[in-house]
Tab-separated table of C-alpha atoms in Angstrom:
chain	number	residue	atom	x	y	z
A	25	MET	CA	7.880	-2.759	-36.916
A	26	ILE	CA	9.785	-4.874	-39.453
A	27	MET	CA	7.610	-7.230	-41.048
A	28	ARG	CA	8.497	-10.660	-42.409
A	29	THR	CA	6.764	-10.411	-45.239
A	30	ASP	CA	5.383	-7.330	-47.314
A	31	GLU	CA	2.031	-7.981	-46.103
A	32	ARG	CA	0.861	-5.073	-43.586
A	33	PRO	CA	-0.326	-5.888	-40.429
A	34	ALA	CA	-3.921	-5.816	-40.051
A	35	SER	CA	-5.222	-2.478	-38.333
A	36	LEU	CA	-6.539	-2.920	-34.844
A	37	ALA	CA	-9.582	-1.943	-35.673
A	38	GLU	CA	-10.030	-4.466	-38.400
A	39	ARG	CA	-8.350	-7.421	-36.265
A	40	GLU	CA	-11.161	-6.404	-33.593
A	41	GLU	CA	-13.660	-6.505	-36.101
A	42	ARG	CA	-12.631	-10.039	-37.505
A	43	LEU	CA	-12.062	-11.026	-33.597
A	44	THR	CA	-15.736	-9.811	-32.679
A	45	GLU	CA	-17.264	-12.241	-35.710
A	46	THR	CA	-16.058	-14.878	-34.591
A	47	SER	CA	-15.469	-13.826	-31.368
A	48	THR	CA	-14.445	-15.571	-28.276
A	49	LEU	CA	-14.571	-12.642	-26.281
A	50	PRO	CA	-16.647	-12.250	-23.302
A	51	ALA	CA	-19.677	-10.151	-23.715
A	52	SER	CA	-18.401	-8.087	-20.496
A	53	GLU	CA	-14.774	-7.561	-21.059
A	54	ARG	CA	-13.369	-5.126	-18.453
A	55	ILE	CA	-9.925	-3.421	-19.043
A	56	MET	CA	-8.343	-2.228	-16.320
A	57	SER	CA	-6.211	0.511	-16.824
A	58	PRO	CA	-3.632	2.341	-14.726
A	59	PRO	CA	-2.661	5.902	-15.530
A	60	GLY	CA	-0.199	6.875	-18.352
A	61	PRO	CA	-0.586	5.920	-22.001
A	62	ALA	CA	-0.235	2.017	-22.504
A	63	VAL	CA	2.146	0.167	-24.572
A	64	ILE	CA	1.082	-3.038	-24.329
A	65	GLU	CA	-2.652	-3.915	-24.256
A	66	LEU	CA	-4.695	-7.362	-23.705
A	67	ARG	CA	-8.001	-8.044	-24.593
A	68	GLY	CA	-9.821	-10.909	-22.998
A	69	PHE	CA	-6.444	-12.690	-24.096
A	70	SER	CA	-6.402	-16.581	-23.377
A	71	ALA	CA	-3.415	-18.701	-23.872
A	72	TYR	CA	-3.613	-22.668	-24.438
A	73	TYR	CA	-0.875	-25.438	-24.356
A	74	GLY	CA	-2.903	-27.821	-26.223
A	75	ASN	CA	-5.986	-28.487	-24.917
A	76	PHE	CA	-5.063	-26.914	-21.542
A	77	ARG	CA	-6.009	-23.284	-20.845
A	78	ALA	CA	-3.222	-21.701	-19.023
A	79	LEU	CA	-4.439	-18.104	-19.110
A	80	HIS	CA	-8.224	-17.488	-18.978
A	81	ASP	CA	-9.563	-14.149	-20.646
A	82	VAL	CA	-6.877	-11.724	-19.549
A	83	SER	CA	-7.565	-7.893	-20.342
A	84	PHE	CA	-5.274	-4.768	-18.887
A	85	ARG	CA	-2.901	-2.178	-20.192
A	86	ILE	CA	0.392	-1.999	-19.349
A	87	PRO	CA	1.745	1.528	-19.108
A	88	ALA	CA	4.454	3.008	-20.649
A	89	LYS	CA	7.933	3.961	-18.979
A	90	GLN	CA	6.628	2.215	-15.216
A	91	ILE	CA	7.288	-0.820	-13.717
A	92	THR	CA	4.399	-3.262	-13.477
A	93	ALA	CA	4.754	-6.438	-11.339
A	94	LEU	CA	2.544	-10.036	-12.033
A	95	ILE	CA	2.019	-11.474	-8.338
A	96	GLY	CA	0.334	-14.494	-7.474
A	97	PRO	CA	0.630	-17.925	-6.341
A	98	SER	CA	2.681	-20.725	-7.959
A	99	GLY	CA	0.955	-21.995	-11.481
A	100	CYS	CA	-1.296	-19.133	-11.942
A	101	GLY	CA	0.401	-18.315	-15.149
A	102	LYS	CA	2.419	-15.149	-14.375
A	103	SER	CA	5.164	-16.412	-16.448
A	104	THR	CA	3.075	-17.732	-19.011
A	105	LEU	CA	1.325	-14.493	-19.337
A	106	LEU	CA	4.810	-12.883	-19.366
A	107	ARG	CA	6.723	-14.821	-22.181
A	108	CYS	CA	3.145	-14.116	-24.642
A	109	ILE	CA	4.374	-10.687	-24.444
A	110	ASN	CA	7.580	-11.162	-26.471
A	111	ARG	CA	6.433	-14.422	-28.169
A	112	MET	CA	8.444	-16.531	-26.257
A	113	ASN	CA	5.916	-19.093	-26.078
A	114	ASP	CA	5.878	-19.443	-30.119
A	115	LEU	CA	9.002	-21.769	-29.161
A	116	VAL	CA	6.200	-24.531	-27.611
A	117	PRO	CA	4.752	-26.243	-30.242
A	118	SER	CA	1.419	-26.615	-28.773
A	119	PHE	CA	0.973	-22.861	-27.821
A	120	ARG	CA	-1.675	-20.912	-28.918
A	121	HIS	CA	-3.810	-18.163	-27.982
A	122	GLU	CA	-7.305	-16.272	-28.026
A	123	GLY	CA	-8.262	-12.683	-27.755
A	124	LEU	CA	-6.185	-9.976	-28.502
A	125	MET	CA	-2.744	-8.321	-27.371
A	126	THR	CA	-1.129	-5.366	-28.966
A	127	TYR	CA	2.008	-3.196	-28.842
A	128	HIS	CA	1.600	0.418	-29.678
A	129	GLY	CA	-1.947	-0.893	-31.282
A	130	VAL	CA	-0.338	-3.334	-33.518
A	131	ASP	CA	-1.702	-7.221	-32.999
A	132	LEU	CA	1.596	-8.735	-31.853
A	133	TYR	CA	0.246	-11.921	-33.064
A	134	ASP	CA	-0.398	-10.785	-36.638
A	135	PRO	CA	0.777	-13.536	-38.913
A	136	ALA	CA	2.903	-10.372	-40.846
A	137	VAL	CA	4.565	-9.530	-37.348
A	138	ASP	CA	8.458	-11.280	-37.130
A	139	PRO	CA	8.566	-12.582	-33.673
A	140	VAL	CA	12.589	-12.165	-33.756
A	141	GLU	CA	11.734	-8.410	-33.863
A	142	VAL	CA	9.165	-8.313	-31.395
A	143	ARG	CA	11.874	-10.162	-29.006
A	144	ARG	CA	14.532	-7.386	-29.984
A	145	ARG	CA	11.883	-4.563	-29.078
A	146	ILE	CA	10.669	-6.901	-26.009
A	147	GLY	CA	13.631	-7.973	-24.360
A	148	MET	CA	13.969	-10.734	-21.660
A	149	VAL	CA	15.786	-11.346	-18.564
A	150	PHE	CA	15.187	-14.765	-16.607
A	151	GLN	CA	15.224	-15.963	-13.200
A	152	LYS	CA	18.879	-17.684	-13.427
A	153	PRO	CA	21.349	-15.161	-14.932
A	154	ASN	CA	22.412	-16.979	-17.992
A	155	PRO	CA	25.147	-14.905	-19.630
A	156	PHE	CA	26.816	-16.516	-22.998
A	157	PRO	CA	30.154	-18.569	-22.572
A	158	LYS	CA	32.147	-15.548	-24.020
A	159	SER	CA	33.614	-12.675	-22.597
A	160	ILE	CA	31.899	-9.698	-20.836
A	161	TYR	CA	32.347	-7.535	-24.024
A	162	GLU	CA	31.064	-10.457	-26.348
A	163	ASN	CA	27.960	-11.061	-24.374
A	164	ILE	CA	27.006	-7.774	-24.909
A	165	ALA	CA	28.346	-6.830	-28.582
A	166	PHE	CA	26.624	-10.246	-29.595
A	167	GLY	CA	22.968	-8.986	-29.862
A	168	PRO	CA	23.774	-5.761	-31.820
A	169	ARG	CA	26.022	-7.443	-34.114
A	170	VAL	CA	23.425	-10.109	-34.989
A	171	ASN	CA	20.505	-7.584	-35.512
A	172	GLY	CA	22.837	-5.373	-37.845
A	173	ILE	CA	22.758	-2.443	-35.128
A	174	LYS	CA	25.264	0.373	-36.624
A	175	GLY	CA	27.536	1.902	-34.544
A	176	ASN	CA	30.847	2.006	-32.527
A	177	MET	CA	30.724	-1.356	-30.704
A	178	SER	CA	32.855	-0.466	-27.787
A	179	GLU	CA	30.634	2.725	-27.326
A	180	ILE	CA	27.570	0.562	-27.337
A	181	VAL	CA	29.142	-2.003	-24.909
A	182	GLU	CA	30.225	0.723	-22.465
A	183	ARG	CA	26.755	2.482	-22.829
A	184	SER	CA	24.979	-0.978	-22.037
A	185	LEU	CA	27.497	-1.678	-19.081
A	186	ARG	CA	26.781	1.931	-17.774
A	187	ARG	CA	22.979	1.287	-17.961
A	188	ALA	CA	23.092	-1.873	-16.057
A	189	ALA	CA	25.342	-0.197	-13.555
A	190	LEU	CA	27.795	-2.632	-14.571
A	191	TRP	CA	30.405	-0.493	-16.197
A	192	GLU	CA	32.529	0.609	-12.816
A	193	ASP	CA	32.920	-3.501	-11.908
A	194	VAL	CA	33.849	-4.701	-14.968
A	195	LYS	CA	35.596	-1.956	-17.359
A	196	ASP	CA	39.164	-3.039	-16.827
A	197	LYS	CA	38.538	-6.880	-17.534
A	198	LEU	CA	35.895	-6.710	-20.102
A	199	SER	CA	37.781	-9.613	-21.899
A	200	GLN	CA	36.977	-11.842	-19.032
A	201	SER	CA	34.234	-14.394	-19.024
A	202	GLY	CA	30.998	-13.462	-17.903
A	203	LEU	CA	30.410	-16.608	-16.034
A	204	ALA	CA	33.312	-15.295	-14.036
A	205	LEU	CA	31.185	-12.320	-12.683
A	206	SER	CA	29.143	-12.919	-9.300
A	207	GLY	CA	25.200	-13.886	-9.542
A	208	GLY	CA	24.574	-9.971	-9.070
A	209	GLN	CA	26.860	-9.289	-11.675
A	210	GLN	CA	26.071	-11.722	-13.996
A	211	GLN	CA	22.350	-10.756	-13.871
A	212	ARG	CA	23.214	-7.140	-14.378
A	213	LEU	CA	25.306	-8.463	-17.454
A	214	CYS	CA	22.107	-10.103	-18.795
A	215	ILE	CA	20.133	-7.028	-18.285
A	216	ALA	CA	23.100	-5.082	-20.200
A	217	ARG	CA	22.930	-7.485	-22.922
A	218	ALA	CA	19.217	-6.850	-23.329
A	219	LEU	CA	19.536	-3.205	-23.356
A	220	ALA	CA	22.383	-3.316	-26.029
A	221	VAL	CA	19.867	-4.007	-28.700
A	222	GLN	CA	17.804	-1.299	-27.723
A	223	PRO	CA	14.426	-2.529	-26.683
A	224	GLU	CA	11.440	-0.580	-25.443
A	225	ILE	CA	10.379	-3.056	-22.898
A	226	ILE	CA	12.162	-5.284	-20.609
A	227	LEU	CA	10.481	-8.472	-19.317
A	228	MET	CA	12.096	-9.895	-16.005
A	229	ASP	CA	10.758	-13.283	-14.670
A	230	GLU	CA	11.842	-13.597	-10.857
A	231	PRO	CA	15.199	-11.702	-11.791
A	232	CYS	CA	16.454	-11.914	-7.826
A	233	SER	CA	14.861	-15.190	-6.811
A	234	ALA	CA	18.865	-16.705	-7.315
A	235	LEU	CA	20.422	-13.725	-5.867
A	236	ASP	CA	21.592	-12.664	-2.262
A	237	PRO	CA	19.760	-9.516	-0.387
A	238	ILE	CA	22.457	-7.372	-1.428
A	239	ALA	CA	22.261	-7.994	-4.869
A	240	THR	CA	18.678	-8.106	-5.120
A	241	LEU	CA	18.661	-4.505	-3.967
A	242	LYS	CA	20.838	-3.772	-6.186
A	243	ILE	CA	19.068	-5.028	-9.157
A	244	GLU	CA	15.742	-3.322	-7.651
A	245	ASP	CA	17.601	-0.049	-7.668
A	246	LEU	CA	18.554	-0.469	-11.321
A	247	MET	CA	15.005	-1.172	-12.115
A	248	LYS	CA	14.072	2.168	-10.737
A	249	GLU	CA	16.484	3.888	-12.688
A	250	LEU	CA	15.881	1.799	-15.939
A	251	ALA	CA	11.863	2.897	-15.862
A	252	LYS	CA	12.608	6.211	-16.545
A	253	GLU	CA	13.687	5.436	-20.076
A	254	TYR	CA	12.132	1.701	-20.534
A	255	THR	CA	8.844	-0.197	-19.524
A	256	ILE	CA	9.504	-2.688	-17.006
A	257	VAL	CA	7.212	-5.915	-16.763
A	258	ILE	CA	8.391	-8.347	-13.891
A	259	VAL	CA	7.119	-11.348	-12.104
A	260	THR	CA	7.972	-11.865	-8.933
A	261	HIS	CA	6.682	-14.217	-5.863
A	262	ASN	CA	8.198	-11.482	-3.340
A	263	MET	CA	5.768	-9.157	-2.349
A	264	GLN	CA	7.735	-6.957	-0.670
A	265	GLN	CA	9.728	-6.798	-3.885
A	266	ALA	CA	6.572	-5.735	-5.836
A	267	ALA	CA	5.676	-3.360	-3.154
A	268	ARG	CA	9.142	-1.808	-3.182
A	269	VAL	CA	9.714	-1.341	-7.273
A	270	ALA	CA	6.222	-1.748	-8.729
A	271	ASP	CA	4.160	1.300	-9.955
A	272	ASN	CA	1.411	-0.948	-10.927
A	273	THR	CA	0.545	-4.798	-9.722
A	274	ALA	CA	-1.654	-7.068	-11.370
A	275	PHE	CA	-2.704	-10.317	-9.336
A	276	LEU	CA	-3.670	-13.463	-10.974
A	277	MET	CA	-4.673	-16.663	-9.140
A	278	MET	CA	-5.864	-19.857	-10.685
A	279	ARG	CA	-9.251	-21.074	-11.242
A	280	PRO	CA	-10.937	-24.244	-10.571
A	281	ASP	CA	-10.039	-25.126	-13.947
A	282	ARG	CA	-6.422	-24.383	-13.520
A	283	ALA	CA	-6.395	-21.475	-15.645
A	284	GLY	CA	-4.903	-18.452	-14.549
A	285	GLU	CA	-6.857	-15.467	-14.675
A	286	LEU	CA	-6.926	-11.467	-13.524
A	287	VAL	CA	-8.259	-10.986	-10.310
A	288	GLU	CA	-7.223	-7.388	-9.607
A	289	TYR	CA	-4.847	-4.668	-11.234
A	290	SER	CA	-4.308	-1.501	-9.735
A	291	ASP	CA	-1.170	1.188	-8.588
A	292	THR	CA	1.054	-0.605	-6.289
A	293	ASP	CA	-0.045	1.581	-3.351
A	294	SER	CA	-3.784	0.729	-3.390
A	295	MET	CA	-3.009	-2.701	-4.292
A	296	PHE	CA	-1.042	-3.359	-0.878
A	297	THR	CA	-3.357	-0.641	1.658
A	298	ALA	CA	-6.654	-1.415	0.067
A	299	PRO	CA	-7.024	-4.028	-2.561
A	300	LYS	CA	-10.582	-4.106	-3.280
A	301	ASP	CA	-11.009	-7.962	-3.920
A	302	LYS	CA	-10.601	-10.318	-0.947
A	303	ARG	CA	-9.087	-12.989	-2.685
A	304	THR	CA	-6.252	-10.285	-3.334
A	305	GLU	CA	-6.504	-9.476	0.439
A	306	ASP	CA	-5.874	-12.782	1.495
A	307	TYR	CA	-3.277	-13.277	-0.782
A	308	ILE	CA	-0.887	-10.100	0.101
A	309	THR	CA	-1.573	-10.636	3.836
A	310	GLY	CA	-0.592	-14.363	3.649
A	311	ARG	CA	-4.162	-15.799	4.817
A	312	PHE	CA	-4.195	-17.341	1.176
A	313	GLY	CA	-4.440	-21.225	1.291
B	16	MET	CA	-4.332	-20.499	9.755
B	17	THR	CA	-1.057	-18.960	8.423
B	18	ARG	CA	0.708	-16.431	10.020
B	19	ALA	CA	-0.872	-17.322	13.545
B	20	ALA	CA	1.818	-15.688	15.393
B	21	PHE	CA	1.125	-12.350	13.541
B	22	GLU	CA	-2.397	-12.729	14.277
B	23	LYS	CA	-1.921	-13.468	17.667
B	24	LYS	CA	0.440	-10.265	18.090
B	25	LEU	CA	-2.302	-8.110	16.180
B	26	ARG	CA	-4.811	-9.227	19.031
B	27	GLU	CA	-2.210	-8.588	21.569
B	28	LEU	CA	-1.742	-5.100	20.312
B	29	GLN	CA	-5.833	-4.221	20.215
B	30	ASP	CA	-6.216	-5.677	24.016
B	31	GLU	CA	-3.204	-3.085	24.526
B	32	VAL	CA	-5.425	-0.213	22.967
B	33	LEU	CA	-8.476	-1.123	24.922
B	34	VAL	CA	-6.530	-1.391	28.699
B	35	MET	CA	-5.073	2.159	27.406
B	36	GLY	CA	-8.562	3.298	26.571
B	37	SER	CA	-9.675	1.849	30.063
B	38	MET	CA	-7.041	3.966	32.003
B	39	VAL	CA	-8.140	7.058	30.084
B	40	GLU	CA	-11.917	6.562	31.112
B	41	LYS	CA	-10.945	6.168	34.476
B	42	ALA	CA	-8.397	9.584	34.445
B	43	LEU	CA	-11.654	11.207	32.963
B	44	ARG	CA	-14.202	9.965	35.301
B	45	ARG	CA	-11.638	10.481	38.392
B	46	SER	CA	-10.920	13.939	37.518
B	47	VAL	CA	-14.182	14.861	37.391
B	48	ASP	CA	-15.228	13.018	40.478
B	49	ALA	CA	-12.488	15.068	42.013
B	50	LEU	CA	-13.679	18.023	41.244
B	51	ARG	CA	-17.241	17.571	41.927
B	52	THR	CA	-16.181	16.050	45.341
B	53	ARG	CA	-13.161	18.374	46.354
B	54	ASP	CA	-10.985	15.438	46.221
B	55	GLN	CA	-7.657	16.612	46.463
B	56	ALA	CA	-5.969	13.064	47.076
B	57	LEU	CA	-8.009	12.168	43.977
B	58	ALA	CA	-7.111	14.858	41.965
B	59	GLN	CA	-3.169	14.245	42.900
B	60	GLN	CA	-3.680	10.635	41.783
B	61	VAL	CA	-4.931	11.483	38.511
B	62	VAL	CA	-2.044	13.761	37.477
B	63	SER	CA	0.433	11.340	38.911
B	64	GLU	CA	-0.558	8.479	36.886
B	65	ASP	CA	-0.603	10.372	33.473
B	66	VAL	CA	2.947	9.554	33.633
B	67	GLN	CA	1.804	5.710	33.370
B	68	ILE	CA	-0.260	6.342	30.532
B	69	ASN	CA	2.534	8.126	28.551
B	70	ALA	CA	4.469	5.196	28.996
B	71	THR	CA	1.732	2.983	27.657
B	72	ARG	CA	1.400	5.043	24.672
B	73	TYR	CA	4.872	4.933	23.844
B	74	ASP	CA	5.214	1.292	24.698
B	75	LEU	CA	2.491	0.769	21.918
B	76	GLU	CA	4.035	2.740	19.706
B	77	GLU	CA	7.324	0.928	19.681
B	78	LYS	CA	5.430	-2.417	19.662
B	79	CYS	CA	3.835	-1.387	16.702
B	80	ILE	CA	6.765	-0.262	15.069
B	81	HIS	CA	8.788	-3.507	15.431
B	82	THR	CA	5.547	-5.448	14.298
B	83	ILE	CA	5.383	-3.718	11.058
B	84	ALA	CA	9.518	-3.835	10.283
B	85	ARG	CA	9.251	-8.012	11.118
B	86	GLU	CA	6.097	-8.832	9.602
B	87	GLN	CA	5.596	-6.463	6.572
B	88	PRO	CA	2.174	-6.171	6.610
B	89	MET	CA	0.013	-5.024	3.800
B	90	ALA	CA	-3.646	-4.174	3.128
B	91	ALA	CA	-5.910	-4.350	6.161
B	92	ASP	CA	-3.333	-5.205	8.612
B	93	LEU	CA	-0.844	-2.406	7.358
B	94	ARG	CA	-4.182	0.030	8.141
B	95	GLU	CA	-4.704	-1.494	11.510
B	96	LEU	CA	-1.364	-0.930	12.795
B	97	VAL	CA	-1.334	2.573	11.480
B	98	ALA	CA	-4.649	3.234	13.223
B	99	ILE	CA	-3.329	1.705	16.604
B	100	LEU	CA	-0.388	4.341	16.170
B	101	PHE	CA	-2.431	7.198	15.724
B	102	ILE	CA	-5.119	5.754	18.371
B	103	ALA	CA	-2.757	5.464	20.832
B	104	ASN	CA	-1.688	9.104	20.138
B	105	GLU	CA	-5.063	10.378	20.662
B	106	LEU	CA	-5.692	8.340	23.536
B	107	GLU	CA	-2.343	9.977	25.291
B	108	ARG	CA	-3.922	13.496	24.434
B	109	MET	CA	-7.192	12.703	25.991
B	110	ALA	CA	-5.434	11.480	29.139
B	111	ASP	CA	-3.595	15.151	29.069
B	112	HIS	CA	-7.160	16.792	29.176
B	113	ALA	CA	-8.296	14.645	31.931
B	114	GLU	CA	-5.013	15.561	33.886
B	115	GLY	CA	-5.498	19.126	33.020
B	116	ILE	CA	-9.335	18.784	34.783
B	117	GLY	CA	-6.959	16.910	37.579
B	118	ARG	CA	-4.968	20.308	38.158
B	119	ILE	CA	-7.939	22.443	38.060
B	120	SER	CA	-9.022	20.702	40.862
B	121	LEU	CA	-5.622	20.952	42.285
B	122	MET	CA	-5.642	24.944	41.452
B	123	LEU	CA	-9.215	25.567	42.995
B	124	GLY	CA	-7.947	23.934	46.521
B	125	ALA	CA	-10.357	22.379	48.783
B	126	GLU	CA	-12.889	25.139	48.705
B	127	PRO	CA	-16.179	24.157	47.553
B	128	LEU	CA	-17.280	25.096	44.238
B	129	PRO	CA	-19.255	28.260	43.800
B	130	ARG	CA	-22.130	26.101	41.959
B	131	PRO	CA	-22.956	22.397	41.129
B	132	LEU	CA	-20.810	21.134	38.112
B	133	GLY	CA	-24.404	20.049	36.552
B	134	ALA	CA	-24.086	19.917	32.755
B	135	ILE	CA	-19.861	19.623	33.141
B	136	SER	CA	-20.630	16.110	34.772
B	137	GLU	CA	-22.894	15.164	31.784
B	138	MET	CA	-20.372	16.285	29.370
B	139	ALA	CA	-17.889	14.073	31.011
B	140	ASP	CA	-20.170	11.130	31.017
B	141	ARG	CA	-20.875	11.376	27.418
B	142	ALA	CA	-17.621	12.002	26.435
B	143	SER	CA	-16.875	9.167	28.317
B	144	ASP	CA	-19.314	6.617	26.621
B	145	MET	CA	-18.340	7.958	23.471
B	146	LEU	CA	-14.770	6.836	23.998
B	147	ARG	CA	-15.470	3.896	25.380
B	148	ARG	CA	-17.840	2.809	22.285
B	149	SER	CA	-15.238	4.152	19.774
B	150	LEU	CA	-13.021	1.384	20.999
B	151	THR	CA	-15.956	-0.876	20.691
B	152	ALA	CA	-16.102	-0.038	17.143
B	153	PHE	CA	-12.232	-0.278	16.381
B	154	VAL	CA	-12.333	-3.701	18.108
B	155	GLU	CA	-15.296	-4.652	16.456
B	156	ARG	CA	-14.260	-2.762	12.892
B	157	ASP	CA	-17.967	-1.165	12.992
B	158	GLU	CA	-17.530	1.717	10.652
B	159	GLN	CA	-21.134	2.784	10.952
B	160	ALA	CA	-20.849	2.711	14.668
B	161	ALA	CA	-17.632	5.031	14.225
B	162	ARG	CA	-19.566	7.308	11.888
B	163	ASN	CA	-22.796	7.588	14.418
B	164	ILE	CA	-20.183	8.342	17.281
B	165	CYS	CA	-18.755	11.294	15.122
B	166	ASP	CA	-22.221	12.869	14.862
B	167	GLU	CA	-22.649	12.863	18.631
B	168	ASP	CA	-19.965	15.130	19.019
B	169	ASP	CA	-22.239	17.858	17.921
B	170	VAL	CA	-24.180	17.161	21.184
B	171	ILE	CA	-20.971	17.768	23.237
B	172	ASP	CA	-20.268	21.181	21.560
B	173	GLU	CA	-23.786	22.441	21.996
B	174	MET	CA	-23.438	21.435	25.454
B	175	TYR	CA	-19.903	23.240	25.829
B	176	ASP	CA	-21.508	26.734	24.187
B	177	ALA	CA	-24.135	26.665	26.543
B	178	SER	CA	-22.082	25.808	29.397
B	179	PHE	CA	-19.459	28.338	28.288
B	180	GLN	CA	-22.539	31.207	28.178
B	181	GLU	CA	-23.770	30.002	31.523
B	182	LEU	CA	-20.449	30.237	32.959
B	183	ILE	CA	-19.848	33.843	31.378
B	184	HIS	CA	-23.050	34.861	32.789
B	185	GLU	CA	-22.026	33.665	36.182
B	186	ILE	CA	-18.986	35.589	36.041
B	187	VAL	CA	-20.756	38.812	35.281
B	188	ARG	CA	-23.028	38.240	38.266
B	189	THR	CA	-20.523	37.367	40.479
B	190	PRO	CA	-17.168	38.668	39.780
B	191	GLU	CA	-15.514	37.652	43.138
B	192	HIS	CA	-15.994	33.801	41.873
B	193	VAL	CA	-13.960	35.046	38.145
B	194	GLN	CA	-11.286	32.347	39.043
B	195	HIS	CA	-13.267	29.752	39.676
B	196	PHE	CA	-15.322	29.783	36.988
B	197	THR	CA	-12.811	30.456	34.444
B	198	TYR	CA	-11.532	27.147	35.741
B	199	LEU	CA	-14.831	25.480	35.188
B	200	ILE	CA	-14.614	27.179	31.706
B	201	TRP	CA	-11.250	25.053	31.286
B	202	THR	CA	-12.706	22.022	32.401
B	203	CYS	CA	-15.543	22.241	29.856
B	204	HIS	CA	-12.987	22.597	27.144
B	205	ASN	CA	-10.783	19.731	28.308
B	206	ILE	CA	-14.143	17.312	27.823
B	207	GLU	CA	-15.068	18.995	24.569
B	208	ARG	CA	-11.363	18.227	23.207
B	209	ILE	CA	-11.703	14.793	24.494
B	210	ALA	CA	-14.666	14.494	22.443
B	211	ASP	CA	-13.048	15.892	19.436
B	212	ARG	CA	-10.062	13.269	19.980
B	213	VAL	CA	-12.772	10.414	20.365
B	214	THR	CA	-14.193	11.742	16.626
B	215	ASN	CA	-10.484	11.116	15.533
B	216	VAL	CA	-10.301	7.886	16.962
B	217	CYS	CA	-13.521	6.819	14.757
B	218	GLU	CA	-11.753	8.478	11.684
B	219	ARG	CA	-9.160	6.047	12.169
B	220	VAL	CA	-11.343	3.437	13.006
B	221	ILE	CA	-13.293	4.280	9.483
B	222	PHE	CA	-9.753	4.264	7.556
B	223	MET	CA	-8.831	0.950	8.814
B	224	VAL	CA	-11.911	-0.735	7.740
B	225	THR	CA	-12.643	1.052	4.489
B	226	GLY	CA	-9.176	2.550	3.194
B	227	GLN	CA	-10.590	5.713	3.200
B	228	LEU	CA	-8.841	9.136	4.975
B	229	GLN	CA	-11.387	11.423	5.832
B	230	GLU	CA	-12.160	14.542	7.938
B	231	ILE	CA	-15.374	13.888	9.852
B	232	ASN	CA	-15.105	16.352	12.795
B	233	VAL	CA	-15.193	19.176	10.736
B	234	SER	CA	-14.691	22.514	12.887
B	235	ARG	CA	-17.628	24.810	13.229
B	236	TYR	CA	-14.943	27.526	13.252
């Protein structure tokens, strides 16, 4: 990981020791673990906007090269959690956190960690497709150019568009504006843009909610294809989508103090056939509220 | 309550399972009565009415499939619908066994039986009672009741073994009645299979409640 200064990041053990000394971690923390090596791990992670606690004591592991879905009612902290993973919340002045979030064992919030590098390695796709007001080619080339990624730019553009299953649609009109594409194509352009900077993880915040059903299914197919090479974390309000695409599903709910907490986390088959927590059962069967 | 329409649909499907179970119970009872009393008309009725039970099974299956497609059920709702699909299949197969007893009765003709049904009647009563209680366990989502019923299948198996031995003995003793006693062995076998299928129903009830798929009725052979 590229560091902002010459200072070495604290090792995980050192960081944990520091945290334990002034610990806000609960005595009985539970880390929910799906199968497979973890690329992101949260231990007692809480997120605050000023005095308001948006996330309370979240602990779980996100396995590599799988799709993990975050589901739950509105306001339960799913998007906050997602934005914490790539430090997008750093852009909110009142944001602060407690607990630990690591990426390959390195504390993501260590002062020596460069958040720009974090966001290169952990890309993001948003709910509303947001291509740059540039050509399709430039939409893809911008990221590698800014990040100093070497190589034949045309090859990088083609490779990224192919991985996003968009090349055949746009190969003859790369100079056209990205904004001229359909909604589904724009979203795939945004995915290609994220892929161009060679991330390891792709975060998707309700990537299909603005798309028609056919475009949605195409994005879902793409997600499954991308999961062979990338780790994907998706926030979705569509439980059937989570059931269709996710390998693992995390269910969050709002506590009485309005902080989001992780209620249950398991493989998707178990989550949707035999959830362990009644709150999960009530939510996914639509009896919630 | 949210999803009131879906809840209503689930309750209707549950009721249809009970109705089908009642048809099967009636078929079993009538088939054995026809055998005991040598009532050919009653036996023929059991055979003819099996078609209705088959149609009920397919109707129930179709409704389950439509509900799954349209409501995209999850968790306990999904398990219930899947359980109903399997239970409908088991009930239809039980009805086939009852129809088999009806056919045996017809094949025996109007002649009196060389000996009373005895334990065979009792086996049928027990199997019928097990069926009724298994469907109660389904409605009440009673895992323990379902497990208890599975244990009772051992009694039916023992009664079958005893009846089998007895009937073999009768064949040896009175070989002129070999056909009659062979038919009675088949009758015992049909009842024993009905009880086995009741345990399959109970396995699905346990699955519906717990999410665990488990073989309860392990063959002794």
